[in-house]
PDB file of C-alpha atoms in Angstrom:
ATOM      1  CA  MET A   1     122.800 -27.007   1.676  1.00  0.00           C
ATOM      2  CA  ALA A   2     121.339 -28.025   5.036  1.00  0.00           C
ATOM      3  CA  GLU A   3     117.722 -29.124   5.261  1.00  0.00           C
ATOM      4  CA  LEU A   4     115.361 -26.268   6.062  1.00  0.00           C
ATOM      5  CA  ALA A   5     113.563 -26.291   9.399  1.00  0.00           C
ATOM      6  CA  PHE A   6     110.371 -25.219   7.599  1.00  0.00           C
ATOM      7  CA  LYS A   7     109.262 -25.120   3.977  1.00  0.00           C
ATOM      8  CA  GLU A   8     107.047 -22.698   2.076  1.00  0.00           C
ATOM      9  CA  LEU A   9     103.311 -23.317   2.675  1.00  0.00           C
ATOM     10  CA  GLU A  10     104.043 -25.311   5.836  1.00  0.00           C
ATOM     11  CA  ALA A  11     101.930 -24.661   8.940  1.00  0.00           C
ATOM     12  CA  VAL A  12     103.924 -23.431  11.936  1.00  0.00           C
ATOM     13  CA  ALA A  13     103.076 -22.366  15.480  1.00  0.00           C
ATOM     14  CA  LEU A  14     104.400 -19.255  17.165  1.00  0.00           C
ATOM     15  CA  ARG A  15     106.585 -20.004  20.214  1.00  0.00           C
ATOM     16  CA  GLN A  16     106.315 -16.567  21.821  1.00  0.00           C
ATOM     17  CA  ASP A  17     103.800 -13.775  22.221  1.00  0.00           C
ATOM     18  CA  LEU A  18     104.038 -10.847  19.798  1.00  0.00           C
ATOM     19  CA  PRO A  19     101.550  -8.505  21.507  1.00  0.00           C
ATOM     20  CA  GLU A  20     102.343  -5.565  19.232  1.00  0.00           C
ATOM     21  CA  PHE A  21     100.802  -7.616  16.404  1.00  0.00           C
ATOM     22  CA  GLY A  22      97.990  -9.250  18.411  1.00  0.00           C
ATOM     23  CA  LEU A  23      99.679 -12.673  18.232  1.00  0.00           C
ATOM     24  CA  VAL A  24     100.193 -15.126  21.090  1.00  0.00           C
ATOM     25  CA  ALA A  25     102.285 -18.242  21.513  1.00  0.00           C
ATOM     26  CA  GLY A  26     100.503 -21.160  19.873  1.00  0.00           C
ATOM     27  CA  ASP A  27      98.922 -19.132  17.072  1.00  0.00           C
ATOM     28  CA  VAL A  28      99.231 -21.035  13.801  1.00  0.00           C
ATOM     29  CA  GLY A  29     100.485 -19.414  10.622  1.00  0.00           C
ATOM     30  CA  THR A  30     101.731 -20.416   7.181  1.00  0.00           C
ATOM     31  CA  VAL A  31     105.287 -19.988   5.913  1.00  0.00           C
ATOM     32  CA  VAL A  32     104.964 -17.872   2.764  1.00  0.00           C
ATOM     33  CA  PHE A  33     108.667 -17.218   2.114  1.00  0.00           C
ATOM     34  CA  VAL A  34     111.998 -18.661   3.270  1.00  0.00           C
ATOM     35  CA  HIS A  35     114.853 -16.157   3.745  1.00  0.00           C
ATOM     36  CA  LEU A  36     118.552 -16.983   3.267  1.00  0.00           C
ATOM     37  CA  ASP A  37     118.409 -20.789   3.373  1.00  0.00           C
ATOM     38  CA  GLY A  38     116.175 -20.840   6.443  1.00  0.00           C
ATOM     39  CA  GLN A  39     117.769 -18.071   8.510  1.00  0.00           C
ATOM     40  CA  GLY A  40     114.359 -16.393   8.629  1.00  0.00           C
ATOM     41  CA  TYR A  41     110.774 -17.062   7.598  1.00  0.00           C
ATOM     42  CA  GLU A  42     107.960 -14.833   6.401  1.00  0.00           C
ATOM     43  CA  VAL A  43     104.842 -16.170   8.146  1.00  0.00           C
ATOM     44  CA  GLU A  44     101.234 -15.174   7.455  1.00  0.00           C
ATOM     45  CA  PHE A  45      98.676 -15.384  10.249  1.00  0.00           C
ATOM     46  CA  THR A  46      95.003 -15.393   9.259  1.00  0.00           C
ATOM     47  CA  ASP A  47      91.626 -15.500  10.960  1.00  0.00           C
ATOM     48  CA  ALA A  48      89.139 -18.347  10.480  1.00  0.00           C
ATOM     49  CA  ASP A  49      87.747 -16.629   7.365  1.00  0.00           C
ATOM     50  CA  GLY A  50      91.187 -16.478   5.752  1.00  0.00           C
ATOM     51  CA  ARG A  51      91.692 -12.735   6.240  1.00  0.00           C
ATOM     52  CA  THR A  52      95.315 -11.818   6.862  1.00  0.00           C
ATOM     53  CA  LEU A  53      95.898 -10.536  10.396  1.00  0.00           C
ATOM     54  CA  ALA A  54      99.681 -10.241  10.243  1.00  0.00           C
ATOM     55  CA  VAL A  55     102.669 -11.145   8.112  1.00  0.00           C
ATOM     56  CA  GLN A  56     105.867 -11.278  10.141  1.00  0.00           C
ATOM     57  CA  THR A  57     109.497 -12.116   9.461  1.00  0.00           C
ATOM     58  CA  LEU A  58     110.505 -14.557  12.189  1.00  0.00           C
ATOM     59  CA  LEU A  59     113.578 -16.527  13.210  1.00  0.00           C
ATOM     60  CA  PRO A  60     113.558 -20.335  13.302  1.00  0.00           C
ATOM     61  CA  ASP A  61     113.627 -20.402  17.120  1.00  0.00           C
ATOM     62  CA  GLN A  62     110.422 -18.334  17.218  1.00  0.00           C
ATOM     63  CA  LEU A  63     108.531 -21.108  15.392  1.00  0.00           C
ATOM     64  CA  ALA A  64     107.515 -24.699  16.072  1.00  0.00           C
ATOM     65  CA  ALA A  65     106.475 -27.354  13.593  1.00  0.00           C
ATOM     66  CA  VAL A  66     102.792 -28.306  13.446  1.00  0.00           C
ATOM     67  CA  ARG A  67     102.875 -32.044  12.843  1.00  0.00           C
ATOM     68  CA  GLY A  68     101.654 -35.379  14.072  1.00  0.00           C
ATOM     69  CA  ARG A  69      99.603 -35.811  17.185  1.00  0.00           C
ATOM     70  CA  GLN A  70      98.824 -32.212  18.043  1.00  0.00           C
ATOM     71  CA  ILE A  71      95.507 -30.488  18.495  1.00  0.00           C
ATOM     72  CA  LEU A  72      94.912 -26.986  17.158  1.00  0.00           C
ATOM     73  CA  HIS A  73      93.127 -24.452  19.342  1.00  0.00           C
ATOM     74  CA  VAL A  74      90.858 -21.535  18.431  1.00  0.00           C
ATOM     75  CA  ARG A  75      90.837 -18.265  20.371  1.00  0.00           C
ATOM     76  CA  PRO A  76      88.859 -15.047  19.923  1.00  0.00           C
ATOM     77  CA  LEU A  77      90.718 -12.033  18.595  1.00  0.00           C
ATOM     78  CA  THR A  78      91.360  -9.488  21.318  1.00  0.00           C
ATOM     79  CA  THR A  79      91.928  -6.506  19.029  1.00  0.00           C
ATOM     80  CA  ALA A  80      89.835  -4.991  16.257  1.00  0.00           C
ATOM     81  CA  THR A  81      91.068  -5.973  12.798  1.00  0.00           C
ATOM     82  CA  SER A  82      88.521  -4.281  10.543  1.00  0.00           C
TER      83      SER A  82
END
């Protein structure tokens, strides 16, 4: 079995906007499930209080690793979530 691009509970960054879900490239989420040996990933995106904003099934090329010398960025939500 090939090594997975991402593992469960790993932080990942979105590579593209998903406006229908209020997500933009660079938003950070957590891998909560790995599909079919890494062919897809279930990723949870939360707000700063830990409330789930979206859970999306994404392909490996839609995600980037969050590692090393990177700085995370905070942005205000542009849509109502309550």
